[in-house]
Amino acid sequence: MEICDIVSKFFDVGNCSFEPFGEGHINRTYRVVSGVKKYILQKINNSIFTDVDALMRNIRLVTEYLNDLYASRKSDETSLEIVTTLDGKDYFRDGDNYWRVYKLIDNSVCYQTVNSCEDFRQCAASFGAFAEDLRGFDASKLTEIIPDFHNTVKRFSDFKAAVNADVMHRAADVGREIDFVTSRENICSRITSKLSSGEMPLRVTHNDTKLNNILFSATTGKPIAIIDLDTVMPGSICYDFGDSIRFGCNMVAEDEPDTSLVDFSFDLFEAYVDGYIKSFKSITGTEKSALVDGAILMTYECGMRFLADYLNGDTYFHVSREKHNLDRCRTQFRLVEIMENNYSRLTEIVERK
Ligand code: ADP
Ligand code: GN1
Ligand code: MG
């Protein structure tokens, strides 16, 4: 079906125009304009999100909860707003394709790299408030949409399976990267062991807190919306903290082919820790003391996922060039090295806050 025909299942289109939008790795996103109205249309990646009903139920529950909260506070923040189909459903199914529409959050900008410490501090405050605001949300209402999403121990065994299968015959050329992963097997359980012992609380978390999943106001420059709620489910706060650090403190793009350019900003790290801890008031001592581990683990895990996908033939993350996933993996591993080499410096920054 054509894009405008799909959109007509959601609203009366009139003159419809659309363009591919954003830099997400998972869904296909379009910006759609119809008269004065603007929307985001997404083709849901249903090979990853196999239970689309549960996915959209999770998003509806969380967005309604947050939007009610923001309205009661008369806050400028907003959450996503699902536009239903003309027959009242949260998505439209066309054979094997599943489509959803959100209101476009207008007058907003989305960044791929951080502009300043102040912006990153505000981004941290916003993700910290997200965690704090969802404290009262009943996690049992949510489906664990991708089980073991940030279970690094499980990710490690999936990685080993990809190496052993070596379906594309690529393993021989990436021996160094494979060794990088396997030599760090002992770090995989640093967070999962604390969650299973009950030392660390399981909370409702976002699980994909990279910078391009937050929108800033084009007028005030302040964060106005946390988007990409596909992976909201129970998790550790250290995952959310860590994923923001992984993406935001890297001074070059996630897919920079020249790893000698990869650099980790300690100033940005400090700004993020500051903004996060100030707004996330209920953070526990155990969580705070595992934030640096969260940053290392999320970066290591993401690199391992990119490498596994490279070995599997690039079936998960969208790629736009040869060895794209390998470039992404290498930037992550360089960041891991920098953080490992500066572990006490990072820990001191957290302890000072
Ligand atoms: P993916 O899961 O593929 O990352 P996202 O839901 O993050 O998909 O959307 C991709 C991009 O589209 C975002 O990074 C952002 O630039 C843009 N976007 C998504 N939803 C909205 C929205 N409601 N308003 C404005 N921009 C949006
Ligand atoms: C994907 O959907 P997107 O592009 O925001 C991925 C994250 C990775 C990230 C790496 C559902 O995020 O887990 O950290 O790419 N999302 C999913 O950039 O797997
Ligand atoms: Mg995204």
Coordinates of N, CA and C in Angstrom, one line a residue, residues 119-284:
D119 N 23.2 21.5 27.9 CA 22.2 20.7 27.2 C 22.2 19.3 27.7
F120 N 23.4 18.8 28.0 CA 23.4 17.4 28.4 C 22.9 17.2 29.8
R121 N 23.2 18.3 30.7 CA 22.7 18.3 32.0 C 21.2 18.3 32.0
Q122 N 20.6 19.0 31.1 CA 19.1 19.1 31.0 C 18.6 17.8 30.5
C123 N 19.3 17.2 29.6 CA 18.9 15.9 29.1 C 18.8 14.9 30.2
A124 N 19.9 14.9 31.1 CA 20.0 14.0 32.2 C 18.8 14.3 33.2
A125 N 18.5 15.6 33.4 CA 17.5 15.9 34.3 C 16.2 15.4 33.8
S126 N 16.0 15.4 32.5 CA 14.8 14.9 31.9 C 14.6 13.4 32.1
F127 N 15.7 12.6 31.8 CA 15.7 11.2 31.9 C 15.6 10.8 33.4
G128 N 16.2 11.6 34.3 CA 16.1 11.3 35.7 C 14.7 11.5 36.2
A129 N 14.0 12.6 35.7 CA 12.6 12.9 36.1 C 11.7 11.8 35.5
F130 N 12.0 11.2 34.4 CA 11.3 10.1 33.8 C 11.2 9.0 34.7
A131 N 12.4 8.6 35.3 CA 12.5 7.5 36.2 C 11.7 7.8 37.5
E132 N 11.9 9.1 38.0 CA 11.3 9.5 39.2 C 9.7 9.5 39.0
D133 N 9.3 10.0 37.9 CA 7.8 10.1 37.6 C 7.2 8.7 37.4
L134 N 8.0 7.7 37.0 CA 7.4 6.4 36.8 C 7.5 5.5 38.1
R135 N 8.0 6.1 39.1 CA 8.1 5.4 40.4 C 6.7 4.8 40.9
G136 N 5.7 5.6 40.6 CA 4.4 5.1 41.1 C 3.6 4.3 40.1
F137 N 4.2 4.0 39.0 CA 3.5 3.2 37.9 C 3.7 1.8 38.2
D138 N 2.5 1.1 38.1 CA 2.5 -0.4 38.4 C 3.2 -1.2 37.3
A139 N 4.4 -1.6 37.6 CA 5.2 -2.3 36.5 C 4.5 -3.6 36.1
S140 N 3.7 -4.2 36.9 CA 3.1 -5.5 36.5 C 2.1 -5.3 35.4
K141 N 1.7 -4.1 35.1 CA 0.8 -3.8 33.9 C 1.5 -4.0 32.6
L142 N 2.9 -3.9 32.6 CA 3.7 -3.9 31.4 C 4.1 -5.3 31.0
T143 N 4.1 -5.5 29.7 CA 4.6 -6.8 29.1 C 6.1 -6.6 28.9
E144 N 6.9 -7.5 29.3 CA 8.4 -7.5 29.0 C 8.5 -7.7 27.5
I145 N 8.6 -6.6 26.8 CA 8.4 -6.7 25.3 C 9.5 -7.4 24.6
I146 N 10.7 -7.2 25.1 CA 11.9 -8.0 24.6 C 12.5 -8.6 25.8
P147 N 12.2 -9.8 26.2 CA 12.7 -10.4 27.4 C 14.3 -10.4 27.4
D148 N 14.8 -10.1 28.6 CA 16.3 -10.0 28.7 C 17.0 -9.0 27.9
F149 N 16.3 -7.9 27.6 CA 16.8 -6.9 26.7 C 18.2 -6.4 27.1
H150 N 18.4 -6.1 28.4 CA 19.7 -5.7 28.9 C 20.3 -6.7 29.8
N151 N 20.0 -7.9 29.6 CA 20.6 -9.0 30.4 C 21.9 -9.3 29.7
T152 N 23.0 -8.7 30.2 CA 24.3 -8.8 29.5 C 24.8 -10.2 29.5
V153 N 24.5 -11.0 30.5 CA 24.9 -12.4 30.5 C 24.2 -13.1 29.3
K154 N 22.9 -12.9 29.1 CA 22.2 -13.5 28.0 C 22.7 -13.0 26.7
R155 N 23.0 -11.7 26.6 CA 23.6 -11.1 25.4 C 24.9 -11.7 25.1
F156 N 25.7 -12.1 26.1 CA 27.0 -12.7 25.9 C 26.8 -14.1 25.3
S157 N 25.8 -14.8 25.8 CA 25.6 -16.2 25.2 C 25.1 -16.1 23.8
D158 N 24.2 -15.1 23.5 CA 23.8 -14.9 22.1 C 24.9 -14.6 21.2
F159 N 25.9 -13.8 21.7 CA 27.0 -13.4 21.0 C 27.9 -14.6 20.6
K160 N 28.1 -15.5 21.7 CA 28.9 -16.7 21.4 C 28.2 -17.6 20.4
A161 N 26.9 -17.6 20.4 CA 26.2 -18.4 19.4 C 26.4 -17.9 18.0
A162 N 26.5 -16.5 17.9 CA 26.7 -15.9 16.6 C 28.1 -16.2 16.1
V163 N 29.1 -16.2 17.0 CA 30.5 -16.5 16.6 C 30.6 -18.0 16.2
N164 N 29.9 -18.9 16.9 CA 30.0 -20.3 16.6 C 29.3 -20.6 15.3
A165 N 28.2 -19.9 15.0 CA 27.5 -20.2 13.8 C 28.2 -19.6 12.6
D166 N 28.7 -18.4 12.8 CA 29.5 -17.7 11.7 C 28.9 -17.8 10.3
V167 N 27.6 -17.5 10.3 CA 26.9 -17.8 9.0 C 27.4 -17.1 7.8
M168 N 28.0 -15.9 8.0 CA 28.5 -15.1 6.9 C 30.0 -15.3 6.6
H169 N 30.6 -16.2 7.4 CA 32.1 -16.5 7.4 C 32.9 -15.2 7.6
R170 N 32.5 -14.4 8.6 CA 33.1 -13.1 8.9 C 34.0 -13.2 10.1
A171 N 33.9 -14.3 10.9 CA 34.5 -14.3 12.2 C 36.0 -14.2 12.1
A172 N 36.6 -14.8 11.1 CA 38.1 -14.9 11.0 C 38.7 -13.5 10.9
D173 N 37.9 -12.6 10.3 CA 38.5 -11.2 10.1 C 38.3 -10.3 11.3
V174 N 37.5 -10.8 12.3 CA 37.3 -9.9 13.5 C 37.7 -10.6 14.8
G175 N 38.8 -11.3 14.7 CA 39.3 -12.0 15.9 C 39.6 -11.1 17.0
R176 N 40.2 -9.9 16.8 CA 40.5 -9.0 17.8 C 39.2 -8.5 18.6
E177 N 38.2 -8.2 17.8 CA 36.9 -7.7 18.4 C 36.3 -8.9 19.2
I178 N 36.4 -10.1 18.7 CA 35.8 -11.2 19.4 C 36.5 -11.4 20.7
D179 N 37.8 -11.3 20.7 CA 38.6 -11.5 21.9 C 38.3 -10.4 22.9
F180 N 38.0 -9.2 22.4 CA 37.7 -8.1 23.3 C 36.4 -8.4 24.1
V181 N 35.5 -9.0 23.4 CA 34.2 -9.4 24.2 C 34.5 -10.6 25.1
T182 N 35.1 -11.6 24.6 CA 35.3 -12.9 25.4 C 36.2 -12.6 26.7
S183 N 37.2 -11.8 26.5 CA 38.1 -11.5 27.6 C 37.4 -10.8 28.8
R184 N 36.2 -10.3 28.5 CA 35.5 -9.5 29.6 C 34.2 -10.2 30.0
E185 N 34.1 -11.5 29.8 CA 32.9 -12.2 30.2 C 32.6 -12.0 31.7
N186 N 33.6 -11.9 32.5 CA 33.4 -11.7 34.0 C 32.6 -10.4 34.4
I187 N 32.6 -9.4 33.5 CA 31.9 -8.2 33.9 C 30.4 -8.3 33.6
C188 N 30.0 -9.3 32.8 CA 28.6 -9.3 32.3 C 27.5 -9.3 33.4
S189 N 27.9 -10.0 34.5 CA 26.8 -10.1 35.6 C 26.8 -9.0 36.6
R190 N 27.6 -8.0 36.4 CA 27.7 -6.9 37.5 C 26.4 -6.3 37.9
I191 N 25.5 -6.1 36.9 CA 24.2 -5.5 37.3 C 23.1 -6.6 37.5
T192 N 23.1 -7.6 36.7 CA 22.1 -8.7 36.8 C 22.2 -9.4 38.2
S193 N 23.4 -9.5 38.7 CA 23.5 -10.2 40.0 C 22.9 -9.4 41.1
K194 N 23.0 -8.1 41.0 CA 22.5 -7.2 42.0 C 20.9 -7.1 41.9
L195 N 20.4 -7.3 40.7 CA 19.0 -7.3 40.5 C 18.4 -8.6 41.1
S196 N 19.1 -9.7 40.8 CA 18.5 -11.0 41.2 C 18.6 -11.2 42.7
S197 N 19.7 -10.5 43.3 CA 19.8 -10.7 44.8 C 18.8 -9.7 45.5
G198 N 18.2 -8.8 44.8 CA 17.3 -7.8 45.4 C 18.1 -6.6 46.0
E199 N 19.4 -6.6 45.8 CA 20.2 -5.5 46.3 C 19.8 -4.2 45.5
M200 N 19.5 -4.4 44.3 CA 19.1 -3.2 43.4 C 17.7 -3.4 43.0
P201 N 16.9 -2.3 43.1 CA 15.5 -2.5 42.7 C 15.2 -2.6 41.2
L202 N 14.2 -3.3 40.8 CA 13.8 -3.4 39.4 C 12.8 -2.3 39.3
R203 N 13.0 -1.4 38.3 CA 12.2 -0.2 38.1 C 11.6 -0.2 36.7
V204 N 10.6 0.7 36.5 CA 10.1 0.9 35.1 C 11.1 1.8 34.5
T205 N 11.8 1.3 33.4 CA 12.9 2.1 32.8 C 12.6 2.2 31.3
H206 N 13.3 3.1 30.7 CA 13.1 3.4 29.2 C 13.9 2.4 28.4
N207 N 15.1 2.1 28.8 CA 16.0 1.1 28.1 C 16.6 1.5 26.8
D208 N 16.4 2.7 26.4 CA 17.0 3.1 25.1 C 17.2 4.6 25.1
T209 N 18.0 5.1 26.1 CA 18.0 6.5 26.5 C 19.1 7.3 25.7
K210 N 19.2 7.0 24.4 CA 20.2 7.7 23.7 C 19.7 9.1 23.3
L211 N 20.6 10.0 23.0 CA 20.3 11.4 22.8 C 19.2 11.6 21.7
N212 N 19.1 10.8 20.7 CA 18.1 11.1 19.7 C 16.8 10.5 20.0
N213 N 16.6 10.0 21.3 CA 15.3 9.6 21.8 C 14.8 10.7 22.7
I214 N 15.3 11.9 22.6 CA 14.7 13.0 23.5 C 14.6 14.2 22.5
L215 N 13.5 14.9 22.6 CA 13.3 16.1 21.8 C 13.4 17.3 22.6
F216 N 14.1 18.3 22.0 CA 14.3 19.6 22.7 C 13.4 20.7 22.0
S217 N 13.0 21.6 22.8 CA 12.2 22.7 22.2 C 13.1 23.6 21.3
A218 N 12.6 23.9 20.1 CA 13.4 24.7 19.2 C 13.4 26.2 19.7
T219 N 12.4 26.5 20.6 CA 12.4 27.9 21.1 C 13.2 28.1 22.4
T220 N 13.0 27.2 23.4 CA 13.7 27.4 24.6 C 15.0 26.6 24.8
G221 N 15.1 25.6 23.9 CA 16.3 24.7 24.0 C 16.2 23.7 25.1
K222 N 15.1 23.7 25.8 CA 14.9 22.7 26.9 C 14.3 21.4 26.4
P223 N 14.6 20.3 27.1 CA 14.0 19.0 26.7 C 12.5 19.1 26.9
I224 N 11.7 18.6 25.9 CA 10.3 18.6 26.1 C 9.6 17.2 26.0
A225 N 10.3 16.3 25.4 CA 9.7 15.0 25.3 C 10.7 13.8 25.2
I226 N 10.4 12.8 25.9 CA 11.2 11.6 25.8 C 10.4 10.6 24.9
I227 N 11.0 10.2 23.8 CA 10.2 9.5 22.8 C 10.8 8.0 22.7
D228 N 10.4 7.3 21.7 CA 10.8 5.9 21.4 C 10.6 5.1 22.7
L229 N 9.3 4.9 23.0 CA 9.0 4.2 24.2 C 8.8 2.7 24.0
D230 N 9.3 2.2 22.9 CA 9.1 0.7 22.5 C 9.6 -0.2 23.6
T231 N 10.7 0.2 24.2 CA 11.4 -0.7 25.2 C 11.1 -0.4 26.6
V232 N 10.1 0.4 26.9 CA 9.8 0.7 28.3 C 9.3 -0.6 29.0
M233 N 10.1 -1.0 30.0 CA 9.7 -2.2 30.7 C 10.6 -2.3 32.0
P234 N 10.4 -3.2 32.9 CA 11.2 -3.3 34.1 C 12.7 -3.5 33.7
G235 N 13.5 -2.7 34.5 CA 15.0 -2.8 34.2 C 15.7 -2.1 35.3
S236 N 17.0 -2.0 35.1 CA 17.8 -1.2 36.1 C 18.0 0.2 35.7
I237 N 18.0 1.1 36.6 CA 18.3 2.5 36.3 C 19.7 2.7 35.8
C238 N 20.6 1.7 36.1 CA 22.0 1.8 35.6 C 22.0 1.6 34.1
Y239 N 21.1 0.9 33.6 CA 21.0 0.7 32.1 C 20.7 2.0 31.5
D240 N 19.7 2.7 32.0 CA 19.3 4.0 31.4 C 20.4 5.0 31.5
F241 N 21.0 5.1 32.7 CA 22.1 6.0 32.9 C 23.2 5.7 31.9
G242 N 23.6 4.4 31.8 CA 24.7 3.9 31.0 C 24.5 4.2 29.5
D243 N 23.3 4.0 29.1 CA 23.1 4.1 27.6 C 23.2 5.6 27.2
S244 N 22.8 6.5 28.1 CA 22.9 7.9 27.8 C 24.4 8.3 27.7
I245 N 25.2 7.7 28.6 CA 26.6 8.0 28.7 C 27.3 7.5 27.4
R246 N 27.0 6.2 27.1 CA 27.5 5.6 25.9 C 27.4 6.4 24.7
F247 N 26.2 7.0 24.5 CA 26.0 7.7 23.2 C 26.4 9.2 23.4
G248 N 26.1 9.8 24.5 CA 26.3 11.3 24.6 C 27.7 11.7 24.9
C249 N 28.5 10.9 25.7 CA 29.9 11.3 26.0 C 30.9 11.0 24.9
N250 N 30.4 10.3 23.9 CA 31.3 10.0 22.8 C 31.3 11.2 21.9
M251 N 32.5 11.8 21.7 CA 32.6 13.0 20.9 C 32.5 12.9 19.4
V252 N 32.3 11.7 18.9 CA 32.1 11.5 17.5 C 30.8 10.6 17.3
A253 N 30.4 10.4 16.1 CA 29.2 9.6 15.8 C 29.4 8.2 16.2
E254 N 28.3 7.5 16.6 CA 28.3 6.1 17.0 C 29.0 5.3 15.9
D255 N 28.8 5.7 14.7 CA 29.4 4.8 13.6 C 30.6 5.4 12.9
E256 N 31.3 6.3 13.6 CA 32.6 6.8 13.1 C 33.5 5.7 12.7
P257 N 34.0 5.7 11.4 CA 34.8 4.6 11.0 C 36.3 4.7 11.5
D258 N 36.7 5.9 11.9 CA 38.1 6.1 12.4 C 38.1 6.1 13.9
T259 N 38.4 5.0 14.5 CA 38.3 4.9 16.0 C 39.3 5.8 16.7
S260 N 40.4 6.2 15.9 CA 41.3 7.1 16.6 C 40.7 8.4 17.0
L261 N 39.5 8.7 16.4 CA 38.8 10.0 16.7 C 37.9 9.9 17.9
V262 N 37.7 8.6 18.3 CA 36.7 8.4 19.4 C 37.3 9.0 20.7
D263 N 36.5 9.8 21.4 CA 37.0 10.5 22.6 C 35.9 10.5 23.6
F264 N 36.2 10.4 24.8 CA 35.1 10.4 25.9 C 35.2 11.7 26.6
S265 N 34.1 12.4 26.7 CA 34.2 13.7 27.4 C 33.9 13.5 28.9
F266 N 34.9 13.8 29.8 CA 34.7 13.7 31.2 C 33.8 14.9 31.7
D267 N 33.9 16.0 31.0 CA 33.0 17.2 31.4 C 31.5 16.8 31.2
L268 N 31.3 16.2 30.0 CA 29.9 15.8 29.7 C 29.4 14.7 30.7
F269 N 30.3 13.8 31.1 CA 30.0 12.8 32.0 C 29.6 13.5 33.4
E270 N 30.4 14.4 33.8 CA 30.1 15.1 35.1 C 28.7 15.8 35.0
A271 N 28.5 16.5 33.9 CA 27.2 17.2 33.7 C 26.0 16.3 33.8
Y272 N 26.2 15.1 33.1 CA 25.1 14.1 33.1 C 24.8 13.6 34.5
V273 N 25.9 13.2 35.2 CA 25.7 12.7 36.6 C 25.0 13.7 37.5
D274 N 25.4 15.0 37.3 CA 24.9 16.0 38.1 C 23.4 16.2 37.9
G275 N 23.0 16.3 36.6 CA 21.6 16.5 36.2 C 20.8 15.3 36.6
Y276 N 21.3 14.1 36.5 CA 20.6 12.9 36.7 C 20.3 12.7 38.2
I277 N 21.3 12.8 39.0 CA 21.2 12.6 40.5 C 20.3 13.6 41.1
K278 N 20.4 14.9 40.6 CA 19.5 15.9 41.2 C 18.0 15.7 40.9
S279 N 17.7 15.2 39.7 CA 16.3 15.0 39.4 C 15.8 13.7 39.8
F280 N 16.6 12.7 40.0 CA 16.2 11.3 40.3 C 16.4 11.1 41.8
K281 N 15.5 11.7 42.6 CA 15.7 11.8 44.0 C 15.7 10.5 44.7
S282 N 15.0 9.5 44.2 CA 14.8 8.2 44.9 C 15.9 7.2 44.6
I283 N 17.0 7.7 43.9 CA 18.1 6.7 43.6 C 18.7 6.2 44.9
T284 N 18.9 4.9 44.9 CA 19.5 4.2 46.1 C 21.0 4.3 46.1

